[in-house]
Coordinates of C-alpha atoms in Angstrom, one line a residue:
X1 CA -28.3 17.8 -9.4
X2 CA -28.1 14.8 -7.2
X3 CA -26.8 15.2 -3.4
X4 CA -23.6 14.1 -2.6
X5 CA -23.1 10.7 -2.5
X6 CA -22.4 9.1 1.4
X7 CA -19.6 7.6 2.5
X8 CA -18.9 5.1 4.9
X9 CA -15.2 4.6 6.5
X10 CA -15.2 0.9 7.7
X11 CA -12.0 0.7 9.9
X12 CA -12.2 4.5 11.3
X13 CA -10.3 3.7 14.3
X14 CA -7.5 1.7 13.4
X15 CA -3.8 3.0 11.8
X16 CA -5.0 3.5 8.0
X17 CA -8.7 4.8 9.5
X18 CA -6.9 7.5 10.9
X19 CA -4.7 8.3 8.1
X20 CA -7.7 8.1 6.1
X21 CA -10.0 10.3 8.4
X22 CA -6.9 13.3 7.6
X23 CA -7.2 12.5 4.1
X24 CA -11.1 13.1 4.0
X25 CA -10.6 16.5 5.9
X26 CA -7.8 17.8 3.1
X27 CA -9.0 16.3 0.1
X28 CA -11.6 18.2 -2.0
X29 CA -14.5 17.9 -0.1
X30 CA -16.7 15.7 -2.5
X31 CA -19.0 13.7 -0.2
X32 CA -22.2 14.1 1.8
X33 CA -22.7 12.1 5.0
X34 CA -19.5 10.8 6.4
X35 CA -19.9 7.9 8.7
X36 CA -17.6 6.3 10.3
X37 CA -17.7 2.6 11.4
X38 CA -15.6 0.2 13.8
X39 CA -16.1 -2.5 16.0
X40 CA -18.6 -1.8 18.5
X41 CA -16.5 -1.8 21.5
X42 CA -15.5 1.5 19.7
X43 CA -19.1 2.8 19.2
X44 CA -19.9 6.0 20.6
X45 CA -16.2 7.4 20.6
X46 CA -15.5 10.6 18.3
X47 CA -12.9 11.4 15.7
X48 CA -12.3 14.4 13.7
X49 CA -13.1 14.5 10.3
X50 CA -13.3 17.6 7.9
X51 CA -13.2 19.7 11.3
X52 CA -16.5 18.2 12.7
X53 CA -16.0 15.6 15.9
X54 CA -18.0 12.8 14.5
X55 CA -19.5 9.6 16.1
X56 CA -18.3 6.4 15.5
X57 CA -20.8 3.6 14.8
X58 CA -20.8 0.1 15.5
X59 CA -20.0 -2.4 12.4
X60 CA -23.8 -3.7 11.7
X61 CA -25.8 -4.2 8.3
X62 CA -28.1 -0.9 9.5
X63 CA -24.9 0.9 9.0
X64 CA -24.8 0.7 5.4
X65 CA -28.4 1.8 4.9
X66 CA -28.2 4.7 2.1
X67 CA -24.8 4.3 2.0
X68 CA -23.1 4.7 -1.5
X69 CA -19.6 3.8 -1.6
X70 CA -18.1 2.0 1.8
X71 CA -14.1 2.1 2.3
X72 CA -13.1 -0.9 4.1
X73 CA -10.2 -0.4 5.9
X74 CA -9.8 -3.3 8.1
X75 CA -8.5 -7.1 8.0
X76 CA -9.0 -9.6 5.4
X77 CA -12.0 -11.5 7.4
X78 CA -13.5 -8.8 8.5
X79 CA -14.0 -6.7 4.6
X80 CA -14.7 -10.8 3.4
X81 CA -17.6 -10.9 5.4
X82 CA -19.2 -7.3 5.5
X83 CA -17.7 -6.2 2.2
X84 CA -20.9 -8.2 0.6
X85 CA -23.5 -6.8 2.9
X86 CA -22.3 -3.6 2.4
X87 CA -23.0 -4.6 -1.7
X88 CA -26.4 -5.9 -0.9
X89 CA -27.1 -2.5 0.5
X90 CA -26.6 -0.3 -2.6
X91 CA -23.0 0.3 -1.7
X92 CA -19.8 0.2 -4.1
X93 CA -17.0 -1.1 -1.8
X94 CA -13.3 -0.3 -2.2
X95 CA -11.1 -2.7 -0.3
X96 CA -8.0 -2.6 1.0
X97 CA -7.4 -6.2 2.1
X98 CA -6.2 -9.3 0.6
X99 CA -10.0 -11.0 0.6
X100 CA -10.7 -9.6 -3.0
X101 CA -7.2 -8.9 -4.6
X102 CA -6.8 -12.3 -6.5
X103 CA -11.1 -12.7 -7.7
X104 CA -11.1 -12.6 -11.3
X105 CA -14.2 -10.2 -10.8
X106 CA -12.6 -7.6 -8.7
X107 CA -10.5 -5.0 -10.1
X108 CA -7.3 -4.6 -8.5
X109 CA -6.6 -0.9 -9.2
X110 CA -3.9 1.6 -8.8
X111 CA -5.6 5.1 -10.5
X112 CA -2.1 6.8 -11.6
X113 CA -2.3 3.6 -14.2
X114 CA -5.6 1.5 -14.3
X115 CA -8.3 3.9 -13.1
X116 CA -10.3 3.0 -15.6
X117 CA -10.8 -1.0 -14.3
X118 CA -12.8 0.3 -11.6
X119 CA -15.7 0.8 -13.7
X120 CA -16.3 -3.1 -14.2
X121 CA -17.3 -4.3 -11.0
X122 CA -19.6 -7.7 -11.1
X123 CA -19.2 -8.1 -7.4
X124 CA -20.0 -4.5 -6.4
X125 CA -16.1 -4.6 -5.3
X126 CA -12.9 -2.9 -6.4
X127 CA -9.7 -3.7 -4.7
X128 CA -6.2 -2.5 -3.7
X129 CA -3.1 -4.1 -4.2
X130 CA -0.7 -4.4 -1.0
X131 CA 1.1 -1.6 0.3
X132 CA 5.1 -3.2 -1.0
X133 CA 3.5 -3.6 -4.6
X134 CA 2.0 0.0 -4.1
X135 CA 5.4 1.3 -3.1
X136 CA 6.8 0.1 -6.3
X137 CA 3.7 -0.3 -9.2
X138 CA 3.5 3.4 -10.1
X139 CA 7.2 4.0 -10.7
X140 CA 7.5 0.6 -12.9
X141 CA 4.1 1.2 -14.4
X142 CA 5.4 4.7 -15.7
X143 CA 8.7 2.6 -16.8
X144 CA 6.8 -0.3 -18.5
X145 CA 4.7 2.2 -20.7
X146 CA 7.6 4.2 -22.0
X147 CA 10.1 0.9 -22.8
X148 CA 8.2 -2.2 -21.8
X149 CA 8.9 -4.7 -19.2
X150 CA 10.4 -7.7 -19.5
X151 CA 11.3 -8.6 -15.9
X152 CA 11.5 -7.6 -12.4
X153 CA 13.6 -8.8 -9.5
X154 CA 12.8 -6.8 -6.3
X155 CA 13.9 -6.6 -2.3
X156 CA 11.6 -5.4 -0.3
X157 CA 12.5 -3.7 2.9
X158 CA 9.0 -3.7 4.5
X159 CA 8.8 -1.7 8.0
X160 CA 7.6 -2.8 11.2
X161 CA 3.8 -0.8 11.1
X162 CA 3.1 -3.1 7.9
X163 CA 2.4 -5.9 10.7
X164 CA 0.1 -3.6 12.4
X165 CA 0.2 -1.6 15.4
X166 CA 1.3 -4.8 16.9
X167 CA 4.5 -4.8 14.8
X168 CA 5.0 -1.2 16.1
X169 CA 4.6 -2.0 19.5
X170 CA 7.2 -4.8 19.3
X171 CA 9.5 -2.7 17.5
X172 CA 9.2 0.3 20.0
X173 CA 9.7 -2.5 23.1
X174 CA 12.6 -4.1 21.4
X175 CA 14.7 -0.9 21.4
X176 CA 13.6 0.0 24.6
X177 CA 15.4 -3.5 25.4
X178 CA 18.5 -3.3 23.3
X179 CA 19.1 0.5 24.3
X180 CA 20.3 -0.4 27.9
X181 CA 23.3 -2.0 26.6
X182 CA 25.6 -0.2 24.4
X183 CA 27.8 -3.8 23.3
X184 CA 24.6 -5.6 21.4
X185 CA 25.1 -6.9 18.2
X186 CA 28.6 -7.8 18.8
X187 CA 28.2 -11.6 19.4
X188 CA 26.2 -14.3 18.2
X189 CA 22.5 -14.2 19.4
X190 CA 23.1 -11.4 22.0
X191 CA 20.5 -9.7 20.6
X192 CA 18.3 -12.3 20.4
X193 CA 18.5 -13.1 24.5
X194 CA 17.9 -9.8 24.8
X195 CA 14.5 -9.1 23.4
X196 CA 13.6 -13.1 24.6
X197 CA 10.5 -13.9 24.2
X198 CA 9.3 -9.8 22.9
X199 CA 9.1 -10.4 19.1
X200 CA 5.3 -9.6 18.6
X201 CA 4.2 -10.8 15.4
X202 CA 7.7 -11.1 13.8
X203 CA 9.5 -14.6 13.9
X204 CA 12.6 -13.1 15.8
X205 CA 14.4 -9.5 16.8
X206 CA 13.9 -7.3 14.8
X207 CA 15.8 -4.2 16.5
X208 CA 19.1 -4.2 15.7
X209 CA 18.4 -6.7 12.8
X210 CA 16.3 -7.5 9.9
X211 CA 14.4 -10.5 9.2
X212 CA 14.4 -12.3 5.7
X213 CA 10.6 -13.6 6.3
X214 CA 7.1 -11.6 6.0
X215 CA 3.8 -13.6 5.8
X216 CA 2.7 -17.3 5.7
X217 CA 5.0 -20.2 4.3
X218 CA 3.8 -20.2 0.0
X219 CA 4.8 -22.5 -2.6
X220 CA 8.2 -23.6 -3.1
X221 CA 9.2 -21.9 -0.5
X222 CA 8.1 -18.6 -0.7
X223 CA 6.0 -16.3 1.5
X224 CA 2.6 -15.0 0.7
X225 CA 4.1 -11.5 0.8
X226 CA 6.3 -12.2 -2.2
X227 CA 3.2 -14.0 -4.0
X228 CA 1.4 -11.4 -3.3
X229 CA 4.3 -8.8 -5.2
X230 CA 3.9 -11.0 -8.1
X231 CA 0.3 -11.9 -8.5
X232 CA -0.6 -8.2 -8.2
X233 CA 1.7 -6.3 -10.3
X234 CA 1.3 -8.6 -13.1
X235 CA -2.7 -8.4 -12.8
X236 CA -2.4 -4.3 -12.7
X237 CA 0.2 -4.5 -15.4
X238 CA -1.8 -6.4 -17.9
X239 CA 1.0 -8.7 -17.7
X240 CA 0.3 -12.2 -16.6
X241 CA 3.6 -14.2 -17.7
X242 CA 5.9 -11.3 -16.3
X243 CA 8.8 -12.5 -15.0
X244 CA 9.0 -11.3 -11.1
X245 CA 11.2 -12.7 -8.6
X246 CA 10.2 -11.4 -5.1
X247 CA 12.0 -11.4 -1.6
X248 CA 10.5 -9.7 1.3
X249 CA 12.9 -8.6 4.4
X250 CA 11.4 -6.7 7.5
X251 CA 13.4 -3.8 8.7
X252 CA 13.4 -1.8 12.0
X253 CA 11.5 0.8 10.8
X254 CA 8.1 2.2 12.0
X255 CA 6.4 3.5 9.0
X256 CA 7.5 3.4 5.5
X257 CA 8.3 0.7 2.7
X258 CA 11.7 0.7 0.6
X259 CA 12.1 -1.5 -2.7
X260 CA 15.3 -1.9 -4.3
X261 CA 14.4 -2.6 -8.1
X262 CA 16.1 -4.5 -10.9
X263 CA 13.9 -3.8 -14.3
X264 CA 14.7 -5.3 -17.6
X265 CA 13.1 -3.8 -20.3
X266 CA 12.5 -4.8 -24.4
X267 CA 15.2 -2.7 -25.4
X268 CA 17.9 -0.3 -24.0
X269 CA 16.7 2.4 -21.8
X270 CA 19.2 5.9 -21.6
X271 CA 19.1 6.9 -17.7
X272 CA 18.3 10.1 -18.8
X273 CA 14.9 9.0 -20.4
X274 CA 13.8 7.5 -17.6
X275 CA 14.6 10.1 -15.2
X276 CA 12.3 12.2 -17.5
X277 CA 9.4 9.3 -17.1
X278 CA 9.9 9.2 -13.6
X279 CA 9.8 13.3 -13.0
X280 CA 6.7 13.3 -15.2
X281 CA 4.7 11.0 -13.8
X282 CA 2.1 11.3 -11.4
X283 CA 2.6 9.9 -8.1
X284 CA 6.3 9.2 -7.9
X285 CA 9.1 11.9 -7.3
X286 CA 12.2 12.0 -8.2
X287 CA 15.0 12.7 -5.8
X288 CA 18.1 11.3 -7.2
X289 CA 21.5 13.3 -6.9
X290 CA 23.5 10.6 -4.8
X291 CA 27.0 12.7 -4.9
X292 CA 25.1 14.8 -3.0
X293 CA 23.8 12.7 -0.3
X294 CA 19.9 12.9 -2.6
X295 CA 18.2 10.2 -2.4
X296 CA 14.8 8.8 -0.4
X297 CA 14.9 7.0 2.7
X298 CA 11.6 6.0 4.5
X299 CA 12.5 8.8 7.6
X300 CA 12.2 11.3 4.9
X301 CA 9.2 10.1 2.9
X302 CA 7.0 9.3 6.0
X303 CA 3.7 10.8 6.1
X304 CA 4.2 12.1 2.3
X305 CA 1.9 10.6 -0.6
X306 CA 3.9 9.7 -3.9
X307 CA 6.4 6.8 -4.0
X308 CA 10.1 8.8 -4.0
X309 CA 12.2 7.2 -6.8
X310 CA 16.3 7.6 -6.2
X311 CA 19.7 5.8 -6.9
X312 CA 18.0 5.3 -10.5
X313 CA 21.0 3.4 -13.0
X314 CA 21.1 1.5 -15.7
X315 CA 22.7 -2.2 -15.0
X316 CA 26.5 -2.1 -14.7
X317 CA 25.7 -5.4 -17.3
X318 CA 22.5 -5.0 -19.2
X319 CA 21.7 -2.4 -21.1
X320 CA 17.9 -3.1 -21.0
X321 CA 17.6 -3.0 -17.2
X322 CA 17.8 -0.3 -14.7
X323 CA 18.4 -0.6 -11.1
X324 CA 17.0 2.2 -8.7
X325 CA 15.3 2.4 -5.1
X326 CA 12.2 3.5 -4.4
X327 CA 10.6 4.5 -0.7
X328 CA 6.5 4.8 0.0
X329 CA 4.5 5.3 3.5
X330 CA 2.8 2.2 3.8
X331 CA -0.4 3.4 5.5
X332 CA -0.6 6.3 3.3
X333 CA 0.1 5.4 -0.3
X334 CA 0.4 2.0 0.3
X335 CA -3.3 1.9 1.6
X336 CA -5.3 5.0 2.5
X337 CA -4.2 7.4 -0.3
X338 CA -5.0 4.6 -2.8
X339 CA -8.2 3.6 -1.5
X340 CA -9.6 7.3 -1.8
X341 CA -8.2 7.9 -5.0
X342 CA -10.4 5.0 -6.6
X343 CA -13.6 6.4 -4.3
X344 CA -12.9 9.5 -5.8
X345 CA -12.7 8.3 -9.5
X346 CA -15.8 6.9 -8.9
X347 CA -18.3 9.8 -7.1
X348 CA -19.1 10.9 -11.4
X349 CA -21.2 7.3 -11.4
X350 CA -23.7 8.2 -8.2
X351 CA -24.0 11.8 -9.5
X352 CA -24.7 10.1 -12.7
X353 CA -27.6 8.2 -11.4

């Protein structure tokens, strides 16, 4: 039998690298060599990894020497311009990023419901979609298979740490700010004056407010964020005229995504039905008994796995479409978890070789 294949982590060090390191260290243990890579003003730290303190190596094309499947973990230029060398090497990369998610000849996977994608790879490359269309694609995949979809309109409430630690840190300063005065958010831009000029990557307050606005100016007056929604769940979907309309609001919270849903279907769908879908399907649980104060909010779901399905309804005027909520870490599911679900689908092709 072959050895176990090696794995590089590109991105150890940064919010989803560490997330990711946990992962490696609880998940079955299915790889040789571990090595972890970052920028080199991180070379030579340590981090923990299935209990072992291991080094951290500097980003260079040695790295991926006898590597066989690289996570990359890191920003879009970064996995655009080592994600190929890492090919060139030997290596399979996952990706994480946007750099790959819209190329024809990537797969843009989600294994609860297109593992099998992953096996065609002309670039060497097999991408993730973004952590709000992760929040929400396994819960309307499951939906879609059982009563096919006809449309979506979705509001995403993104949190803070899906900017980066930079939107944390903002966050975290802005209540520091707001907390010394017990009357904010009684008059017209008091909270603005009192943040100032602390709004980090975000285009205004966002403590004691949310902000209609995530990404770059799109067409027609969209953001890339709500492109992004569409584009990817109709490529993972099989689904390339779907109907999607997308907003994208950020909320003053750290970690953890929240989409309010409105699916229409082909035909009518009984609630009870799809309550059954939802509690049968792998990666989403249900939690959905709101007389009784049941149902997910990101402070509950953070640092859990599956996307957590509530307030699930059929529309008070269309039988065909349900409204429900769903909640998701964003570094975890929406990024890590996902990522090492596809390397592990794929560790049966090096033993294979």
């Amino acid at each position: 039998m072959n050895p176990k294949p090696t794995l590089a982590v590109v991105g150890a060090t940064g919010a989803v690298g560490s997330v990711m390191l946990q992962m490696l260290t609880h998940h079955a243990d299915v790889w040789g060599e571990i090595r972890l890579l970052a920028s080199p003003r991180s070379a030579g730290r340590k981090a923990p990894v299935r209990g072992e303190e291991c080094e951290i190596l500097a980003l260079g094309e040695e790295a991926f020497e006898g590597v066989d499947l690289a996570l990359f973990l890191v920003p879009d230029a970064v996995a655009a311009r080592w994600a190929p060398i890492a090919v060139s090497k030997g290596a399979v990369v996952v990706d994480t990023s946007a750099a790959f998610r819209a190329d024809p000849d990537v797969p843009l996977v989600v294994p609860e419901l297109n593992a099998h994608a992953a096996r065609l790879r002309p670039r060497g490359v097999v991408a993730g979609p973004g952590s709000t269309t992760l929040a929400l694609i396994v819960a309307v995949g499951s939906l879609h298979a059982e009563f096919g979809l006809a449309e979506l309109v979705v509001t995403a409430q993104q949190a803070a740490g899906g900017a980066g630690q930079a939107g944390v840190d903002a966050l975290r300063a802005q209540l520091a700010l707001v907390a010394a005065d017990g009357d904010l958010g009684t008059l017209p831009g008091d909270v603005r004056r009192a943040v100032g000029e602390n709004t980090g990557p975000f285009p205004g307050p966002l403590a004691l407010n949310v902000l209609p606005w995530s990404g770059v100016p799109g067409a027609d007056g969209a953001s890339t964020e709500e492109e992004r929604v569409r584009d990817e769940t109709r490529r993972i979907l099989g689904l390339p005229g779907l109907r999607i309309a997308a907003t994208c609001v950020r909320v003053p919270v750290v970690t953890g995504h929240s989409v309010s849903v409105h699916a229409r279907f082909e035909r009518p769908v009984p609630v009870g039905r799809a309550h059954e879908v939802l509690a049968t399907s792998p990666g989403v649980v249900l939690c959905d008994d709101p007389a009784a104060g049941d149902f997910p909010t990101p402070a509950d779901v953070v640092g859990t796995d599956p996307a957590w399905v509530g307030r699930v309804r059929r529309s008070l005027d269309d039988e065909c479409a349900l409204d429900f909520f769903v909640c998701a870490d964003n570094l975890r599911k929406g990024a890590a978890l996902n990522a090492l679900q596809i390397a592990e689908s794929l560790v049966t092709d090096f033993r294979d070789l």
